[in-house]
């Protein structure tokens, strides 16, 4: 049972959806219908998840009732079925504040000429734009028909088939996605390409030029890419995530367009989800680490193959350090892989623990059994569970059967923290940075011309009470065009109350909506009374441009000004 859904897939399982939607930018609503198909059933009732939907009618049903709204789950839509029914059609419209939709005015786009709409269904937001069984344990095939205003292009995370979109593989609801805007396309290879606003599309194509090489790298290790095309869509900067692995069409933040491919680990990550997550899916949000831990492990293997071991070692070392830092601030009960999410919004369970601790577990098993055996295991795991949703228990049973290993799995999964015998990433490049950092802290000048983004990040993170004015004077961090470096710099500036960086801080918070950047900076600001006042003032202005999901996170963090 999935505690984050009202639906009862144990009684009826929806197998196919037909979506038919009109996009109204003037009223900020989607309006249309969804037809849900299932095996003919004698069950009296089909329960769907909804949140803030306006239900107009249900066809081929004996009646319907919308239940009370739960703050986390939304409202159950209880549909009384006719005997032997195998479909119903719900006519509905979305609410103006749907949690899974962001409606952007032209001014919030790069091109400034046309409005933009995109969906974000993970974890449980699909229900705010489609009434359905919103649990990752249910998979559906679907067809979509979307009518957008003249001059704007609609794209769905699916195959384009004439007037329609079509997904012929069964997918969980959190992977259903739509975007509408002024989009242009650039081809990257026979089977991949990028959509973006016209002013960004060439830069995006340059940044993502290695996509085909990454696809081949995973295919060599874990078997063919099974989804046909792999395209990317660059969203406006308010996108609350770095990336979202919508099948056939990864959604990505423009903040990874650094100009030098230094942040494309994100592409490797979202691509890897085509195996870990989209092919083999967590059955509940407590099993989220099966999606993300496996994906970070695969992401690093791709980086190693495409960019070499040194790059992989740096990313893995950064990951381990950030995990330790974040874990120290989490309640002990959230330092486990199998997350306790009962009564909570699964978005809030999204810390680095399922990502980095999950990846460390796989790396530790790899170390114990050897890479060759582990790769054979992973490949058979993806084949064995392809297009299924599985629990942590399913994984453990399969692992114990197929790949005996000495790793204390129960400790890893159910106990807090990282076991002492974990694999321990190391980077020689970072050892050199550490030596340079101490030279710099002794007042000497250092040669940084060839440093990578990862080396800069490590440098900034290991400095102890550095002189920020000197850092900015020598290295111009406040003007950095690299979002990760700028974010790290701004975080340090807030911590040290380094006023000269605050104009850059305000610009950043006012233009970027990525939750991973916003949450740490606002959290740091809130630690002092002056910082709190500043946070409240900045947030008041910036909030309308943030995504509902980022708003929810920050509303909970930043108490309204008293
Ligand atoms: N699927 C996640 C994003 C997500 C997680 C959305 C939970 C909603 C709920 C995506 O694959 C992801 O992990 N994105 C990361 C980037 C990655 C390189 C670690 C992000 O957005 O920062
Ligand atoms: Zn991910």
Coordinates of C-alpha atoms and ligand atoms in Angstrom, one line a residue:
X1 CA 0.0 0.0 0.0
X2 CA 1.2 3.5 -0.9
X3 CA 0.3 5.9 2.0
X4 CA 0.5 8.8 -0.5
X5 CA -2.5 7.8 -2.6
X6 CA -6.2 7.5 -2.0
X7 CA -6.5 5.0 -4.8
X8 CA -7.0 1.2 -4.4
X9 CA -4.9 -0.4 -7.2
X10 CA -5.4 -3.7 -5.3
X11 CA -9.0 -3.6 -6.4
X12 CA -8.9 -1.9 -9.8
X13 CA -5.8 -1.0 -11.8
X14 CA -6.0 1.7 -14.5
X15 CA -4.0 0.6 -17.5
X16 CA -4.3 3.3 -20.1
X17 CA -5.2 7.1 -20.2
X18 CA -6.4 9.3 -23.0
X19 CA -5.7 13.0 -22.1
X20 CA -7.4 15.7 -24.1
X21 CA -6.5 19.2 -22.9
X22 CA -6.9 22.9 -23.8
X23 CA -4.3 25.3 -22.5
X24 CA -5.8 28.6 -21.4
X25 CA -3.0 31.1 -20.6
X26 CA -5.5 33.9 -19.9
X27 CA -7.1 32.0 -17.0
X28 CA -4.1 29.8 -16.2
X29 CA -6.0 26.6 -16.4
X30 CA -6.0 23.4 -18.3
X31 CA -9.5 22.3 -19.3
X32 CA -10.6 19.0 -20.9
X33 CA -10.9 15.3 -20.1
X34 CA -9.1 12.2 -19.3
X35 CA -10.4 8.7 -20.2
X36 CA -9.2 6.0 -17.9
X37 CA -9.3 2.4 -19.1
X38 CA -9.1 -0.8 -17.0
X39 CA -10.1 -4.5 -17.2
X40 CA -13.9 -5.0 -17.0
X41 CA -14.7 -5.0 -13.3
X42 CA -17.5 -5.9 -10.9
X43 CA -16.0 -3.5 -8.3
X44 CA -18.6 -0.8 -7.4
X45 CA -16.1 2.0 -7.1
X46 CA -13.0 3.5 -8.7
X47 CA -11.1 5.9 -6.4
X48 CA -8.8 8.5 -8.0
X49 CA -6.4 11.1 -6.6
X50 CA -7.1 14.8 -7.2
X51 CA -5.9 18.1 -5.8
X52 CA -7.7 21.3 -6.4
X53 CA -9.4 20.1 -9.6
X54 CA -12.8 21.2 -10.6
X55 CA -14.7 18.1 -11.7
X56 CA -17.4 18.8 -14.3
X57 CA -18.8 15.4 -15.0
X58 CA -17.9 11.7 -15.2
X59 CA -19.1 9.8 -18.2
X60 CA -20.0 6.1 -18.2
X61 CA -20.4 6.1 -14.4
X62 CA -23.3 5.9 -12.0
X63 CA -22.2 9.0 -10.1
X64 CA -19.2 10.6 -8.4
X65 CA -18.3 12.3 -5.2
X66 CA -15.3 14.5 -4.3
X67 CA -14.1 13.8 -0.8
X68 CA -12.6 16.2 1.8
X69 CA -9.2 17.7 1.0
X70 CA -6.2 16.4 2.9
X71 CA -3.3 18.9 3.1
X72 CA -0.8 16.4 1.8
X73 CA -2.9 14.0 -0.3
X74 CA -5.6 16.2 -1.9
X75 CA -9.1 14.9 -2.4
X76 CA -10.3 11.4 -3.3
X77 CA -12.6 11.3 -6.3
X78 CA -14.9 8.4 -5.7
X79 CA -16.6 7.2 -8.9
X80 CA -19.5 4.8 -8.7
X81 CA -19.1 2.3 -11.6
X82 CA -21.6 0.6 -13.7
X83 CA -21.5 -3.3 -13.6
X84 CA -18.8 -4.6 -15.9
X85 CA -17.4 -1.1 -16.8
X86 CA -14.0 -0.9 -18.3
X87 CA -13.7 2.9 -18.7
X88 CA -14.8 6.2 -17.4
X89 CA -14.2 9.7 -18.7
X90 CA -13.7 12.6 -16.3
X91 CA -14.3 16.1 -17.6
X92 CA -12.4 18.6 -15.5
X93 CA -10.4 21.8 -15.2
X94 CA -7.3 22.5 -13.1
X95 CA -7.2 25.1 -10.4
X96 CA -5.3 28.4 -10.8
X97 CA -2.8 27.4 -8.1
X98 CA -2.3 23.7 -9.2
X99 CA 0.8 22.5 -7.3
X100 CA 2.1 20.6 -10.4
X101 CA 1.8 23.5 -12.9
X102 CA 3.8 26.6 -13.3
X103 CA 2.3 29.3 -15.5
X104 CA 4.9 31.9 -16.4
X105 CA 4.2 35.3 -17.8
X106 CA 6.2 36.4 -20.9
X107 CA 8.5 38.5 -18.6
X108 CA 9.6 35.4 -16.7
X109 CA 10.9 33.7 -19.8
X110 CA 14.3 34.1 -21.6
X111 CA 12.6 35.4 -24.8
X112 CA 10.1 37.7 -22.9
X113 CA 7.6 37.4 -25.8
X114 CA 5.4 34.5 -24.9
X115 CA 4.0 32.9 -21.8
X116 CA 5.2 29.4 -20.7
X117 CA 3.6 26.5 -19.0
X118 CA 5.2 23.3 -17.6
X119 CA 4.2 20.5 -15.4
X120 CA 6.2 18.8 -12.5
X121 CA 4.4 15.7 -11.4
X122 CA 7.0 14.1 -9.1
X123 CA 6.3 13.2 -6.4
X124 CA 2.5 13.6 -6.0
X125 CA 1.6 16.5 -8.2
X126 CA 0.2 14.7 -11.2
X127 CA -3.1 14.7 -9.3
X128 CA -3.2 18.5 -9.5
X129 CA -3.5 18.3 -13.3
X130 CA -5.0 14.9 -14.0
X131 CA -7.4 12.8 -11.9
X132 CA -5.7 9.4 -11.7
X133 CA -4.3 6.7 -9.5
X134 CA -1.3 8.8 -8.4
X135 CA 1.0 6.2 -7.1
X136 CA 4.3 4.9 -8.6
X137 CA 3.0 1.4 -8.0
X138 CA 0.6 1.8 -10.9
X139 CA 1.9 2.1 -14.5
X140 CA -0.2 3.3 -17.5
X141 CA 0.3 3.7 -21.2
X142 CA -1.2 7.0 -22.5
X143 CA -2.2 9.2 -25.4
X144 CA -2.3 12.9 -25.1
X145 CA -3.8 15.6 -27.2
X146 CA -3.0 19.2 -26.2
X147 CA -4.4 22.3 -27.9
X148 CA -2.1 25.3 -27.3
X149 CA -2.5 28.9 -28.6
X150 CA -1.1 29.8 -32.0
X151 CA 2.6 30.3 -32.1
X152 CA 3.3 28.1 -29.1
X153 CA 4.5 24.6 -29.1
X154 CA 3.3 21.8 -26.8
X155 CA 5.6 19.0 -26.0
X156 CA 4.9 15.9 -23.9
X157 CA 7.3 13.3 -22.4
X158 CA 6.3 10.7 -24.9
X159 CA 6.5 9.9 -28.6
X160 CA 5.1 12.4 -31.0
X161 CA 2.5 10.7 -33.3
X162 CA 1.0 13.3 -35.7
X163 CA -1.5 15.4 -33.7
X164 CA -1.0 13.3 -30.7
X165 CA 1.5 12.2 -28.2
X166 CA 1.8 8.5 -27.3
X167 CA 3.5 6.5 -24.6
X168 CA 3.5 2.9 -25.4
X169 CA 5.5 1.7 -22.4
X170 CA 3.7 1.6 -19.1
X171 CA 4.9 4.5 -16.9
X172 CA 4.1 5.7 -13.3
X173 CA 2.0 8.8 -13.0
X174 CA 4.9 10.9 -11.7
X175 CA 6.5 10.7 -15.2
X176 CA 3.6 12.2 -17.1
X177 CA 4.7 15.7 -18.3
X178 CA 3.8 18.5 -20.5
X179 CA 5.3 21.9 -21.5
X180 CA 4.0 24.7 -23.7
X181 CA 6.0 27.7 -24.8
X182 CA 8.0 29.3 -27.6
X183 CA 10.3 26.4 -28.3
X184 CA 12.9 25.6 -30.9
X185 CA 14.6 22.3 -31.5
X186 CA 18.3 21.4 -32.3
X187 CA 19.3 17.9 -33.1
X188 CA 22.2 16.4 -31.2
X189 CA 22.3 13.0 -32.8
X190 CA 20.0 10.5 -34.7
X191 CA 18.0 9.9 -31.5
X192 CA 18.6 12.9 -29.3
X193 CA 18.1 16.7 -29.4
X194 CA 17.2 19.7 -27.3
X195 CA 14.2 22.0 -27.1
X196 CA 14.7 25.5 -25.7
X197 CA 13.5 29.0 -26.1
X198 CA 15.1 30.4 -29.3
X199 CA 17.6 32.6 -27.5
X200 CA 19.0 29.7 -25.6
X201 CA 18.8 26.8 -28.0
X202 CA 22.2 27.1 -29.6
X203 CA 24.0 27.4 -26.2
X204 CA 22.0 24.4 -25.0
X205 CA 23.0 22.3 -28.0
X206 CA 26.7 23.1 -27.4
X207 CA 26.4 22.3 -23.7
X208 CA 24.7 19.0 -24.3
X209 CA 26.8 17.9 -27.3
X210 CA 28.0 14.8 -25.4
X211 CA 24.5 13.3 -24.9
X212 CA 24.9 10.6 -27.5
X213 CA 28.3 9.6 -26.0
X214 CA 26.6 9.3 -22.6
X215 CA 23.8 7.1 -24.0
X216 CA 26.3 4.8 -25.6
X217 CA 28.2 4.6 -22.3
X218 CA 25.2 3.4 -20.4
X219 CA 24.1 1.0 -23.1
X220 CA 27.5 -0.7 -23.1
X221 CA 27.1 -1.3 -19.4
X222 CA 23.4 -1.9 -18.8
X223 CA 21.7 -2.7 -22.1
X224 CA 19.8 -0.8 -24.8
X225 CA 18.0 2.5 -24.3
X226 CA 14.4 1.4 -24.5
X227 CA 12.5 4.7 -25.0
X228 CA 13.2 5.6 -28.6
X229 CA 14.2 9.2 -28.5
X230 CA 16.1 11.0 -25.7
X231 CA 15.5 14.8 -25.9
X232 CA 16.1 17.5 -23.4
X233 CA 13.9 20.5 -22.7
X234 CA 15.5 23.6 -21.1
X235 CA 13.0 25.4 -18.9
X236 CA 12.9 28.9 -17.6
X237 CA 15.0 29.6 -14.5
X238 CA 12.2 29.2 -12.0
X239 CA 12.1 25.4 -12.6
X240 CA 12.4 24.1 -9.0
X241 CA 14.8 21.2 -9.8
X242 CA 18.0 20.7 -11.6
X243 CA 16.5 18.1 -13.8
X244 CA 13.5 15.8 -14.1
X245 CA 13.7 12.5 -15.9
X246 CA 10.5 12.7 -17.8
X247 CA 10.7 9.8 -20.3
X248 CA 11.9 10.6 -23.8
X249 CA 12.2 14.3 -22.7
X250 CA 14.3 15.3 -19.7
X251 CA 13.3 18.7 -18.2
X252 CA 16.3 20.7 -17.2
X253 CA 17.1 24.0 -15.4
X254 CA 18.9 26.6 -17.5
X255 CA 21.4 27.1 -14.6
X256 CA 23.4 24.1 -15.9
X257 CA 24.3 26.1 -19.1
X258 CA 27.7 27.1 -17.8
X259 CA 29.2 27.3 -21.3
X260 CA 31.9 24.7 -20.6
X261 CA 29.9 21.5 -20.1
X262 CA 31.1 21.5 -16.5
X263 CA 27.6 20.9 -15.0
X264 CA 26.5 18.1 -17.4
X265 CA 26.6 15.5 -14.6
X266 CA 22.9 16.5 -14.5
X267 CA 22.4 15.2 -18.0
X268 CA 24.2 11.9 -17.1
X269 CA 21.9 11.7 -14.1
X270 CA 18.6 12.2 -15.8
X271 CA 19.6 10.0 -18.7
X272 CA 20.6 7.2 -16.2
X273 CA 17.0 7.4 -14.8
X274 CA 15.9 5.8 -18.2
X275 CA 17.2 2.6 -16.5
X276 CA 17.0 3.3 -12.8
X277 CA 13.7 4.9 -12.1
X278 CA 11.8 4.9 -15.4
X279 CA 12.5 1.2 -16.3
X280 CA 12.6 0.0 -12.7
X281 CA 10.6 2.2 -10.4
X282 CA 10.2 2.7 -6.7
X283 CA 6.8 1.3 -5.7
X284 CA 6.3 3.8 -2.9
X285 CA 8.1 7.1 -2.0
X286 CA 9.8 5.4 1.0
X287 CA 11.7 3.3 -1.7
X288 CA 12.8 6.5 -3.4
X289 CA 16.5 5.5 -2.8
X290 CA 16.0 2.7 -5.4
X291 CA 15.4 5.5 -8.0
X292 CA 18.0 8.0 -6.9
X293 CA 20.8 6.0 -5.3
X294 CA 21.0 3.7 -8.3
X295 CA 20.8 6.8 -10.6
X296 CA 23.7 8.6 -8.8
X297 CA 25.7 5.4 -9.1
X298 CA 25.0 5.1 -12.8
X299 CA 25.6 8.8 -13.3
X300 CA 29.1 8.5 -11.9
X301 CA 29.8 5.5 -14.1
X302 CA 28.8 7.5 -17.1
X303 CA 31.1 10.4 -16.0
X304 CA 34.0 8.0 -15.6
X305 CA 33.5 6.5 -19.1
X306 CA 32.9 9.8 -20.9
X307 CA 35.1 12.2 -19.0
X308 CA 37.6 9.9 -17.2
X309 CA 38.2 8.6 -13.7
X310 CA 39.6 12.0 -12.3
X311 CA 36.2 13.7 -13.0
X312 CA 34.3 10.8 -11.5
X313 CA 36.5 10.9 -8.4
X314 CA 35.9 14.6 -7.9
X315 CA 32.1 14.3 -8.2
X316 CA 32.0 11.3 -5.8
X317 CA 34.2 13.1 -3.3
X318 CA 32.0 16.2 -3.4
X319 CA 28.9 14.0 -3.0
X320 CA 30.3 12.3 0.1
X321 CA 31.2 15.6 1.7
X322 CA 27.8 17.2 1.0
X323 CA 26.1 14.0 2.3
X324 CA 28.0 14.3 5.6
X325 CA 27.2 18.0 5.9
X326 CA 23.5 17.6 5.2
X327 CA 23.1 14.4 7.3
X328 CA 24.4 16.2 10.4
X329 CA 21.5 18.7 10.2
X330 CA 18.8 16.0 9.7
X331 CA 16.8 14.3 12.4
X332 CA 18.3 10.8 13.0
X333 CA 15.1 9.1 11.6
X334 CA 15.8 10.7 8.2
X335 CA 19.4 9.4 7.9
X336 CA 18.1 6.0 6.7
X337 CA 17.6 4.8 3.1
X338 CA 14.1 3.5 3.6
X339 CA 12.3 6.7 4.5
X340 CA 9.6 7.1 7.1
X341 CA 7.1 9.3 5.1
X342 CA 3.8 8.5 6.7
X343 CA 1.8 11.8 7.0
X344 CA 4.5 13.8 5.3
X345 CA 4.8 15.3 1.8
X346 CA 7.3 13.1 0.0
X347 CA 8.9 16.2 -1.5
X348 CA 10.2 17.0 1.9
X349 CA 11.9 13.5 2.2
X350 CA 14.0 14.5 -0.7
X351 CA 17.5 15.0 0.9
X352 CA 20.9 13.8 -0.2
X353 CA 20.5 10.6 1.8
X354 CA 18.6 8.5 -0.8
X355 CA 21.0 9.9 -3.4
X356 CA 24.5 9.8 -1.9
X357 CA 24.0 7.2 0.8
X358 CA 22.2 5.0 -1.8
X359 CA 25.0 5.4 -4.3
X360 CA 27.6 4.6 -1.6
X361 CA 25.8 1.4 -0.8
X362 CA 26.0 0.3 -4.4
X363 CA 29.7 1.4 -4.6
X364 CA 30.4 -0.6 -1.5
X365 CA 28.7 -3.8 -2.9
X366 CA 30.7 -3.2 -6.1
X367 CA 34.0 -3.0 -4.1
X368 CA 33.1 -6.3 -2.3
X369 CA 32.1 -8.4 -5.3
X370 CA 34.2 -6.7 -8.1
X371 CA 33.0 -4.4 -10.8
X372 CA 32.6 -7.1 -13.4
X373 CA 30.2 -9.2 -11.3
X374 CA 28.3 -6.1 -10.1
X375 CA 27.7 -4.9 -13.7
X376 CA 26.3 -8.3 -14.7
X377 CA 24.1 -8.1 -11.7
X378 CA 22.8 -4.6 -12.5
X379 CA 22.1 -5.4 -16.1
X380 CA 20.1 -8.5 -15.1
X381 CA 18.3 -6.4 -12.4
X382 CA 17.2 -3.9 -15.0
X383 CA 16.0 -6.6 -17.4
X384 CA 14.3 -8.7 -14.6
X385 CA 12.3 -5.7 -13.3
X386 CA 11.9 -3.8 -16.5
X387 CA 8.7 -1.7 -16.6
X388 CA 7.8 -2.8 -13.0
X389 CA 7.6 -0.9 -9.7
X390 CA 9.4 -2.5 -6.8
X391 CA 9.9 -2.1 -3.1
X392 CA 13.1 -2.2 -1.1
X393 CA 12.2 -5.7 0.0
X394 CA 11.9 -6.8 -3.7
X395 CA 15.4 -5.5 -4.3
X396 CA 16.9 -7.1 -1.2
X397 CA 15.4 -10.5 -2.1
X398 CA 16.8 -10.3 -5.6
X399 CA 20.2 -9.1 -4.5
X400 CA 20.5 -11.8 -1.8
X401 CA 19.5 -14.5 -4.4
X402 CA 21.6 -13.2 -7.3
X403 CA 24.7 -11.7 -5.8
X404 CA 25.7 -13.0 -2.3
X405 CA 27.9 -10.3 -0.7
X406 CA 29.1 -9.5 2.8
X407 CA 27.7 -5.9 3.0
X408 CA 25.4 -5.4 6.1
X409 CA 22.4 -4.5 4.0
X410 CA 19.9 -4.1 6.9
X411 CA 22.2 -1.6 8.6
X412 CA 22.6 0.4 5.4
X413 CA 18.9 0.5 4.7
X414 CA 17.3 0.8 8.1
X415 CA 20.0 2.3 10.4
X416 CA 20.9 6.0 10.4
X417 CA 24.3 7.2 9.1
X418 CA 26.9 5.6 6.8
X419 CA 28.4 2.4 8.0
X420 CA 32.2 2.6 8.7
X421 CA 33.1 0.0 6.1
X422 CA 31.6 2.1 3.3
X423 CA 33.5 2.7 0.0
X424 CA 35.5 5.9 0.4
X425 CA 35.8 8.1 -2.7
X426 CA 39.1 9.8 -3.1
X427 CA 40.4 12.4 -5.6
X428 CA 44.1 13.1 -6.2
X429 CA 43.1 16.4 -7.9
X430 CA 41.4 17.4 -4.6
X431 CA 44.5 16.6 -2.6
X432 CA 46.4 19.1 -4.8
X433 CA 43.6 21.6 -4.2
X434 CA 43.9 21.1 -0.5
X435 CA 47.6 21.9 -0.6
X436 CA 46.9 25.0 -2.7
X437 CA 44.2 26.1 -0.3
X438 CA 46.5 26.0 2.6
X439 CA 49.1 28.0 0.7
X440 CA 46.5 30.5 -0.1
X441 CA 45.4 30.7 3.5
X442 CA 49.0 31.4 4.5
X443 CA 48.8 34.5 2.3
X444 CA 50.6 33.1 -0.8
X445 CA 49.3 33.5 -4.3
X446 CA 48.2 30.4 -6.2
X447 CA 48.0 29.3 -9.9
X448 CA 44.3 28.6 -10.6
X449 CA 44.1 29.1 -14.4
X450 CA 43.3 25.4 -15.2
X451 CA 41.0 24.6 -12.3
X452 CA 37.7 22.9 -13.1
X453 CA 34.3 23.8 -11.6
X454 CA 34.6 20.8 -9.3
X455 CA 38.1 22.0 -8.0
X456 CA 36.7 25.5 -7.4
X457 CA 33.8 24.0 -5.4
X458 CA 36.1 21.9 -3.3
X459 CA 38.5 24.8 -2.7
X460 CA 35.6 27.0 -1.5
X461 CA 34.2 24.3 0.7
X462 CA 37.4 23.5 2.6
X463 CA 38.6 27.0 3.4
X464 CA 38.4 27.9 7.0
X465 CA 37.1 31.3 7.9
X466 CA 38.5 32.8 4.7
X467 CA 38.9 36.5 4.0
X468 CA 36.0 36.9 1.6
X469 CA 37.1 40.3 0.4
X470 CA 40.4 38.9 -0.6
X471 CA 38.7 35.9 -2.4
X472 CA 36.4 38.2 -4.3
X473 CA 39.2 40.6 -5.2
X474 CA 41.4 37.8 -6.5
X475 CA 38.8 35.5 -8.1
X476 CA 35.7 37.6 -8.7
X477 CA 33.2 35.1 -7.4
X478 CA 30.4 37.6 -7.2
X479 CA 30.5 37.8 -11.0
X480 CA 30.8 34.0 -11.5
X481 CA 28.7 32.8 -14.5
X482 CA 28.7 29.3 -13.1
X483 CA 25.6 28.7 -11.0
X484 CA 27.1 26.1 -8.7
X485 CA 30.2 28.2 -7.9
X486 CA 28.1 31.3 -7.5
X487 CA 25.7 29.4 -5.2
X488 CA 28.6 28.2 -3.0
X489 CA 30.0 31.7 -2.9
X490 CA 26.7 33.3 -1.9
X491 CA 26.2 30.7 0.8
X492 CA 29.6 31.6 2.3
X493 CA 28.9 35.3 2.0
X494 CA 25.7 34.9 4.0
X495 CA 27.5 32.8 6.6
X496 CA 30.2 35.5 7.0
X497 CA 27.8 38.4 6.5
X498 CA 29.9 39.7 3.7
X499 CA 27.8 42.7 2.6
X500 CA 29.5 43.4 -0.8
X501 CA 28.1 40.1 -2.2
X502 CA 24.5 41.0 -1.2
X503 CA 23.5 42.7 -4.5
X504 CA 24.6 39.5 -6.3
X505 CA 22.7 37.5 -3.7
X506 CA 19.5 39.4 -4.3
X507 CA 19.8 39.0 -8.1
X508 CA 20.3 35.3 -7.6
X509 CA 17.4 34.8 -5.3
X510 CA 15.2 36.9 -7.6
X511 CA 16.0 35.0 -10.8
X512 CA 16.6 31.4 -9.9
X513 CA 13.9 29.1 -8.6
X514 CA 15.9 25.9 -8.1
X515 CA 15.1 24.5 -4.6
X516 CA 18.5 23.0 -4.0
X517 CA 19.9 26.5 -4.3
X518 CA 17.2 28.5 -2.5
X519 CA 16.7 26.3 0.6
X520 CA 20.3 26.4 1.9
X521 CA 20.7 30.1 1.3
X522 CA 17.4 31.1 2.9
X523 CA 18.2 28.7 5.8
X524 CA 21.5 30.4 6.3
X525 CA 19.9 33.8 6.2
X526 CA 17.4 32.9 8.8
X527 CA 20.1 32.2 11.4
X528 CA 20.5 35.9 12.4
X529 CA 17.9 38.6 13.1
X530 CA 19.2 40.9 10.3
X531 CA 19.4 37.9 7.9
X532 CA 15.9 37.0 8.8
X533 CA 14.6 40.4 7.9
X534 CA 16.5 40.4 4.7
X535 CA 15.2 36.9 3.8
X536 CA 11.6 38.0 4.4
X537 CA 12.1 41.1 2.3
X538 CA 13.7 39.3 -0.6
X539 CA 11.2 36.4 -0.4
X540 CA 8.2 38.8 -0.5
X541 CA 9.4 40.1 -3.8
X542 CA 10.7 36.8 -5.3
X543 CA 7.9 34.5 -4.1
X544 CA 5.4 35.1 -7.0
X545 CA 8.0 34.0 -9.5
X546 CA 8.9 30.8 -7.7
X547 CA 7.2 27.5 -8.5
X548 CA 4.4 26.3 -6.2
X549 CA 6.6 23.5 -5.0
X550 CA 9.5 25.9 -4.1
X551 CA 6.9 28.2 -2.5
X552 CA 5.6 25.4 -0.3
X553 CA 9.1 24.6 0.9
X554 CA 10.0 28.2 1.6
X555 CA 6.7 29.1 3.1
X556 CA 7.3 26.4 5.8
X557 CA 10.8 27.8 6.3
X558 CA 10.3 31.5 6.4
X559 CA 7.6 32.6 8.8
X560 CA 5.7 35.6 7.6
X561 CA 7.0 39.0 8.8
X562 CA 5.5 39.8 12.2
Ligands
LIG1 N1 13.8 13.0 -10.0 C1 14.7 14.0 -9.5 C2 14.0 15.3 -9.2 C3 12.9 15.2 -8.1 C4 13.1 14.5 -6.9 C5 11.7 15.8 -8.3 C6 12.1 14.4 -6.0 C7 10.7 15.7 -7.4 C8 10.9 15.0 -6.2 C9 15.8 14.3 -10.5 O1 16.2 13.2 -11.1 C10 17.0 14.7 -9.6 O2 17.4 14.0 -8.9 N2 17.4 16.0 -9.8 C11 18.5 16.6 -9.1 C12 19.7 16.6 -10.0 C13 20.7 15.5 -9.8 C14 21.9 15.7 -10.6 C15 21.0 15.2 -8.4 C16 18.2 18.0 -8.8 O3 17.1 18.4 -9.3 O4 19.0 18.7 -8.2
LIG2 ZN1 17.3 11.8 -9.9

